[in-house]
Structures are given as C-alpha cells and as structure tokens.
Tab-separated table of C-alpha atoms in Angstrom:
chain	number	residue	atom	x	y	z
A	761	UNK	CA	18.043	16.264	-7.500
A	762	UNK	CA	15.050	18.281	-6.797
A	763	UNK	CA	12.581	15.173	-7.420
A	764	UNK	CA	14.261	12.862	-4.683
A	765	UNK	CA	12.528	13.669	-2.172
A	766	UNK	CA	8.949	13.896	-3.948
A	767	UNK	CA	9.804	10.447	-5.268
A	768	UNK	CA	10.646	9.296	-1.470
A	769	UNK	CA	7.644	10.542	-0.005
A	770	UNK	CA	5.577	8.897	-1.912
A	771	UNK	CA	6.725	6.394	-0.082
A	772	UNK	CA	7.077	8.138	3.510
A	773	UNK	CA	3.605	10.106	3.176
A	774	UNK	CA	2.093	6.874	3.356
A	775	UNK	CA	4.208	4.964	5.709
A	776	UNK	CA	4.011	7.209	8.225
A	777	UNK	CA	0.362	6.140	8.791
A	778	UNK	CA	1.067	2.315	8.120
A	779	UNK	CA	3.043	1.566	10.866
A	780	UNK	CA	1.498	-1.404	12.439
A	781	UNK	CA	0.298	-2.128	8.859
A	782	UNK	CA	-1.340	-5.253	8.559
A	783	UNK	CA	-1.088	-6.953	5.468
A	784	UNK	CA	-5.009	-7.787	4.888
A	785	UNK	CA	-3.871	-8.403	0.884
A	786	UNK	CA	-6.287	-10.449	-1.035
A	787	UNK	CA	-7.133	-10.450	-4.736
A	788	UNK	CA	-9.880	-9.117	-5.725
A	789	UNK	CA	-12.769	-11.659	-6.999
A	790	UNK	CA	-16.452	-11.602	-9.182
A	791	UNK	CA	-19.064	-10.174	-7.558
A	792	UNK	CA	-21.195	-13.497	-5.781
A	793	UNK	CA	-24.366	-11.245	-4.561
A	794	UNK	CA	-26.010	-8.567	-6.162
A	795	UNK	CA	-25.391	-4.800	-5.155
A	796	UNK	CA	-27.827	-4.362	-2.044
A	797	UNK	CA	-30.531	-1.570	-3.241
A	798	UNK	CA	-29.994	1.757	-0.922
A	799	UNK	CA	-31.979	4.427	-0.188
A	800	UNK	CA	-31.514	8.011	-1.452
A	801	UNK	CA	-28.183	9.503	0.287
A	802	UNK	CA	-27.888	6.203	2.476
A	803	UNK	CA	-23.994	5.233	2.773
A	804	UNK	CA	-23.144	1.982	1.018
A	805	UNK	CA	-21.896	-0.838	4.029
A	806	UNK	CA	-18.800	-1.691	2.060
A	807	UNK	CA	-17.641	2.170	3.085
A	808	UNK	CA	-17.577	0.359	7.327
A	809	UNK	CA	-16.934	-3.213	5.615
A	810	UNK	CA	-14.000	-3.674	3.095
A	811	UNK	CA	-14.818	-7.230	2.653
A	812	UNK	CA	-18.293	-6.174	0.815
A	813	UNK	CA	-15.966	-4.200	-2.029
A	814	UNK	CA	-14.403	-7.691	-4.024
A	815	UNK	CA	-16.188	-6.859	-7.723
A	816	UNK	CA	-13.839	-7.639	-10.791
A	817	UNK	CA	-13.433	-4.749	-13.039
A	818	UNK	CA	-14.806	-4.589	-16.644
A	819	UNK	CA	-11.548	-4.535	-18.767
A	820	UNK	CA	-12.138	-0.611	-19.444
A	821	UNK	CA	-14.336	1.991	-17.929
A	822	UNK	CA	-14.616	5.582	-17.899
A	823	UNK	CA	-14.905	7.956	-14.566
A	824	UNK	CA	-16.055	11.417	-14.047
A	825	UNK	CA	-14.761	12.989	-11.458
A	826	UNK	CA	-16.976	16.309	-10.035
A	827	UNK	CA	-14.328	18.616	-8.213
A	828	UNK	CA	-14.237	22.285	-6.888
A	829	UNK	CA	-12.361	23.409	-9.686
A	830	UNK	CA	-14.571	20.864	-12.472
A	831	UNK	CA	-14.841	18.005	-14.052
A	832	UNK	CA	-12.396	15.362	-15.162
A	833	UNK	CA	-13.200	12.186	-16.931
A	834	UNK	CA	-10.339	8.597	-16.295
A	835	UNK	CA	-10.096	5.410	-18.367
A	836	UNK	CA	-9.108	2.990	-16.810
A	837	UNK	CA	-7.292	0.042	-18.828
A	838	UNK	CA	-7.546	-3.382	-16.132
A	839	UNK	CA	-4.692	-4.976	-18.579
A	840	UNK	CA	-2.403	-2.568	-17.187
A	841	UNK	CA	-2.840	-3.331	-13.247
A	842	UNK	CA	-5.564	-5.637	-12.504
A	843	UNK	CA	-6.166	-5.798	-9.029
A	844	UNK	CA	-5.706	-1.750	-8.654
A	845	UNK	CA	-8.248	-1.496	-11.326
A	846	UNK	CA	-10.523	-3.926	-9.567
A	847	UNK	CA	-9.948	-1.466	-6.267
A	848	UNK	CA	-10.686	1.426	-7.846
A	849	UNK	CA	-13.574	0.311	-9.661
A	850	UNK	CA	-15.205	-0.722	-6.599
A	851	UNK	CA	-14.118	2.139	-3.999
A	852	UNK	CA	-16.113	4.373	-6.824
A	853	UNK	CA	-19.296	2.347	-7.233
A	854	UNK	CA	-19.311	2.416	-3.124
A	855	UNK	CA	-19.480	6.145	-2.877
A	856	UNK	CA	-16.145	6.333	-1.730
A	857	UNK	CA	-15.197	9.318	-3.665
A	858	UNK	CA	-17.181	11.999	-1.998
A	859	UNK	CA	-15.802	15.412	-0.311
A	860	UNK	CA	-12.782	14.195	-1.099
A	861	UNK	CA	-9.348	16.333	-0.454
A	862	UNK	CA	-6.491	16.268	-2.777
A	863	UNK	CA	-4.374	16.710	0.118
A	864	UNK	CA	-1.069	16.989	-1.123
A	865	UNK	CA	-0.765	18.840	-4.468
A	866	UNK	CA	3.404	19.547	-5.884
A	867	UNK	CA	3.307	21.589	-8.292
A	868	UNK	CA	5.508	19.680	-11.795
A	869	UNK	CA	5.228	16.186	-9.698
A	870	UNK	CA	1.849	15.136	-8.649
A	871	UNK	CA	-1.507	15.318	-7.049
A	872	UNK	CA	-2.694	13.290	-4.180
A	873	UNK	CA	-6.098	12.338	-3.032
A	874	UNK	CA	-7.917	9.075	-1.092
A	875	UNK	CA	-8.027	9.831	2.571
A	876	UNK	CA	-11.756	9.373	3.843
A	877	UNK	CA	-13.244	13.021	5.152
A	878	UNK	CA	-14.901	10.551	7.812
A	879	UNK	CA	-12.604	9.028	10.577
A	880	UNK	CA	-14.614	6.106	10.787
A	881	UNK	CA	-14.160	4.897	7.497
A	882	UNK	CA	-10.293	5.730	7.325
A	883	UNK	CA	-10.047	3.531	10.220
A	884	UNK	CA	-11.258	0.321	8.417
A	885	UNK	CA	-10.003	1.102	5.124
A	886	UNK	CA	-6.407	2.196	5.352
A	887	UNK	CA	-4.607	-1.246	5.978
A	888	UNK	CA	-7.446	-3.479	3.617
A	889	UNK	CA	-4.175	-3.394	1.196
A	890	UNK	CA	-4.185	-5.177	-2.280
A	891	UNK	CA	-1.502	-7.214	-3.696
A	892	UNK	CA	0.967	-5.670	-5.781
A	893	UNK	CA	0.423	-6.000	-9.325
A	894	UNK	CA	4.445	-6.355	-10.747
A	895	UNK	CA	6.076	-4.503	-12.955
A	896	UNK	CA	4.311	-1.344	-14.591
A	897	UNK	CA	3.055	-2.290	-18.191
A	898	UNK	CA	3.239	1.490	-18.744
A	899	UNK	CA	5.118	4.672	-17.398
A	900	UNK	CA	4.058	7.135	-15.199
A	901	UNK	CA	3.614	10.088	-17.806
A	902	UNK	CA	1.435	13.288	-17.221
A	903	UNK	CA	-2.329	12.096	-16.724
A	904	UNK	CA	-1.699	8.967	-15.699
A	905	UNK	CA	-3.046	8.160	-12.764
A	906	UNK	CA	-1.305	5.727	-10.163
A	907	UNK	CA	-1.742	4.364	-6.085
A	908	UNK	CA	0.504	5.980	-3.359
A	909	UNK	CA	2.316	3.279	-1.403
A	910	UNK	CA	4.743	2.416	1.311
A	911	UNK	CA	8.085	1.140	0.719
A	912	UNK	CA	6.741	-2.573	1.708
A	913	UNK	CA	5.079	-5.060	-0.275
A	914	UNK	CA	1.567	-5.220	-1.333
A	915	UNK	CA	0.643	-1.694	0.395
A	916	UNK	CA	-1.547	-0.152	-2.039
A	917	UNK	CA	-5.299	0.451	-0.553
A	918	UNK	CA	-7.220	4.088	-1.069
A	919	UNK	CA	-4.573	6.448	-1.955
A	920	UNK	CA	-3.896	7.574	-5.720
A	921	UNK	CA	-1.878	10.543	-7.201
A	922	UNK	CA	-2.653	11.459	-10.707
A	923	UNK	CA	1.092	12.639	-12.707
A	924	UNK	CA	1.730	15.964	-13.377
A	925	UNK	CA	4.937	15.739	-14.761
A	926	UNK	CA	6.965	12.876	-16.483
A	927	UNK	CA	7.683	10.028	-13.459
A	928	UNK	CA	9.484	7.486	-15.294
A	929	UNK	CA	11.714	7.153	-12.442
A	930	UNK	CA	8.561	5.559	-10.362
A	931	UNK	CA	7.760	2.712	-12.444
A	932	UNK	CA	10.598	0.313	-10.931
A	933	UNK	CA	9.083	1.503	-7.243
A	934	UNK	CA	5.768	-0.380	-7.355
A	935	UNK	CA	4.007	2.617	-8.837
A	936	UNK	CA	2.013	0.891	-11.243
A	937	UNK	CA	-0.922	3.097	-13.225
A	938	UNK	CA	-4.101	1.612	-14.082
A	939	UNK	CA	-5.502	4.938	-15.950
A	940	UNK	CA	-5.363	8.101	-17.325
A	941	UNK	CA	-6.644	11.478	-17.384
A	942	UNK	CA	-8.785	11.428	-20.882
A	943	UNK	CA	-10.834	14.850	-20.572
A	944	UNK	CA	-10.050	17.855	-18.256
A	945	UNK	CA	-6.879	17.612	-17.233
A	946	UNK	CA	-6.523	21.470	-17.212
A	947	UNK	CA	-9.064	20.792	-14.333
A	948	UNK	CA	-6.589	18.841	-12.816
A	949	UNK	CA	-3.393	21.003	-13.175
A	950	UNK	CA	-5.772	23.987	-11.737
A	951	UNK	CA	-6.208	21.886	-8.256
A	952	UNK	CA	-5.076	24.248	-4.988
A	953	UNK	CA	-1.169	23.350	-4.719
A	954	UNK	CA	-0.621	26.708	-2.174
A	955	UNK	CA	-0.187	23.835	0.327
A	956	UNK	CA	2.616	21.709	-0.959
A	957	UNK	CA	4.478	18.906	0.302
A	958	UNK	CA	2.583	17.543	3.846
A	959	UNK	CA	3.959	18.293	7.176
A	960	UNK	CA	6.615	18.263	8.631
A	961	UNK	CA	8.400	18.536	5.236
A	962	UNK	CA	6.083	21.568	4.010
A	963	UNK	CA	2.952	23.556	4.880
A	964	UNK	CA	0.247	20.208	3.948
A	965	UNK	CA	-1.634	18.336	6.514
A	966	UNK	CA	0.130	15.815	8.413
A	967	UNK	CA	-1.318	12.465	7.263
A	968	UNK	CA	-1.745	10.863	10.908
A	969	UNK	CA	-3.777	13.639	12.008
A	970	UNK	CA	-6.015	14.087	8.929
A	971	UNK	CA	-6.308	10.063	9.223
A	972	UNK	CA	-7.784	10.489	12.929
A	973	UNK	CA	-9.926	13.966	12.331
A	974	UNK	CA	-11.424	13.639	8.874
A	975	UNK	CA	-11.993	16.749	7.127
A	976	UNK	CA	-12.727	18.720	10.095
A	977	UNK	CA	-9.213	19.641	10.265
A	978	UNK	CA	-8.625	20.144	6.876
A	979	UNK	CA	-11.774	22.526	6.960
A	980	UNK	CA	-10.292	24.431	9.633
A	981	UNK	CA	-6.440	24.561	8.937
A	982	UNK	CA	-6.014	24.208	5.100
A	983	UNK	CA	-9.109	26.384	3.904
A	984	UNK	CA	-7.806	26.321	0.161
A	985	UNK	CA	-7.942	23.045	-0.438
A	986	UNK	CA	-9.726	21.608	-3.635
A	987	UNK	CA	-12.165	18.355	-2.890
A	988	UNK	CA	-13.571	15.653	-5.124
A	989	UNK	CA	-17.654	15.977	-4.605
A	990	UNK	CA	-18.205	12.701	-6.620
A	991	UNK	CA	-17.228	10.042	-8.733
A	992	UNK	CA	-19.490	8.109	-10.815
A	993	UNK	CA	-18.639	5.119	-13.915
A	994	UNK	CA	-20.185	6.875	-17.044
C-alpha cells in the first residue's frame, strides 16, 4: 500500500502542470540540416524552438551525466522505446541537461529530474509531447531509467525518473524505459532525497511554481538539492 500513491503521482506531479496540455505529438524524424555551428557557451535555438530537436537516435548510445554528487554513465537501447530514445537523444545534444534539479527524490521508489532552471525554456518545452511508444519491452527495475507522464495519452516531453527500487507495477501505465544506469549508480542512490514527495503532498517544490520561476526558487527554498551540471553522448 505504501507505493500507491508514489505510483499515482507520477502521474499527478506532472498533470498538475499540463492542464491546458496541448497535444503537439509528432514522431520524431532524421535529421534534414546539419547541426548549426555555435559559439563557445552560446545556447543551442532548439532550447526556445522544439521543432529544431527532430534527430533519430543511433540504436544505442552511452551518456555521462556530471552531477553534484558525480558522475553516472546511461545506455540507452532505441529498440526498447523509440521515439523516447529519439527525445532524449536530442534534448542532450541541445544542452538541455545543464543545472539541472532532481526535484523530487523518494527514497526506495525513484528520482526525478527534467524541469528547465530557465522559465523561458520550460514555457516552450513542457507541452512539445511525443507519442507514446506502447507497451514496455522491458520492466521498470532499479537503474532503469523511464519519462514521467500524465494520466493522458501521448504526454511524455522533458521529464524522466531513473528507478530506485523494483516498479514492475508501472510498466502497464505508459512508463516505458528506454535506458539504464550502466556506471555510478551509487552516484545516483546518493542524490539529496531530504525533500521528498513535491508539495502539497510533502516538503518538494510545487511543480507549477518551479515551472514559472526556474531555479531561482529552488535556489532559495530547497538549498539541498542535487543538480545535473551536464550531459554529454560519450
């Protein structure tokens, strides 16, 4: 009984944001110009224009993820959920992965990350939604690493929780991975989880706010939390 309501908020920690979601799915296609050439620290346009991330995924890659408490490394297998591999693939060639929170951290269940620090870019990336990709070709087992959703169709965009415990019970939900944790996930388990469930249910940052400040509230109000400082394909 205890893992009810975890399991339902997945569901509800998203929803509560998504509203007047929109429904912008669209599958994710090859790349048809080549990756404009930036300067030194300047922000890739996809981060203000969705529509510039539509790359198809290599059929495996390999992340590492820089956090405050280390480094990680991901595979991701595209077999298992296409079009959330294709998404994630291109949110981390974009940059999108930087001073990143894991906002909402349950100890035995999960940890959650993929709201923008920056306002701006929440604003035009939290209803660009993907199709679902069916039924999970795999469970949701410690390490594996999975997007948050509503409790509506084809709701996945920038939110992911990585498995802490054994979440069978998610893969009839829509929870479908696309990865796993291959290297550091003592790293992982090790992420700031003082916080707990978000408000009003516990003592985390209530999503609509942290949506509409950035990071500037989490700076000020949740001082403990752990951030992702990059993410780059190895």
């Amino acid at each position: 009984m205890k893992l009810i309501i975890p399991f339902f908020s997945l569901f509800l920690a998203v929803s509560c944001i998504k509203a007047d979601e929109k429904q912008e799915s669209k599958e994710s296609t090859p790349a048809t110009a080549e990756t404009p050439v930036l300067a030194e620290g300047e922000p890739h346009p996809a981060l203000k224009d969705p529509s510039l991330a539509k790359e198809k995924a290599p059929e495996t890659f390999e992340v590492v993820f820089e956090t405050t408490k280390g480094e990680f490394e991901v595979k991701v297998n595209r077999e298992w959920s296409p079009l959330g591999a294709d998404r994630f693939y291109n949110l981390v060639k974009i940059g999108y992965f930087e001073d990143i929170a894991f906002f909402r951290v349950i100890e035995g269940f999960m940890a959650q990350f993929g709201i923008h620090g920056d306002p701006a870019v929440n604003k035009v990336w939290r209803d660009a939604n993907i199709n679902d990709d069916g039924k999970a070709v795999v469970s949701n087992t410690p390490g594996r690493i999975t997007f948050a959703k509503t409790g509506a169709p084809n709701s996945r965009s920038v939110q992911f929780f990585i498995n802490y415990g054994n979440n069978g019970n998610l893969d009839g939900m829509g929870f479908t991975p696309f990865g796993e944790v291959t290297k550091g996930m003592d790293v992982v388990k090790s992420i700031y989880s003082g916080y707990g469930e978000g408000a009003p249910r516990g003592r985390g940052p209530d999503q609509g706010m942290f949506q509409a400040q950035g990071n500037a509230l989490l700076k000020k109000s949740f001082p403990e939390m752990d951030y992702i400082k990059s993410a780059k394909l190895k």
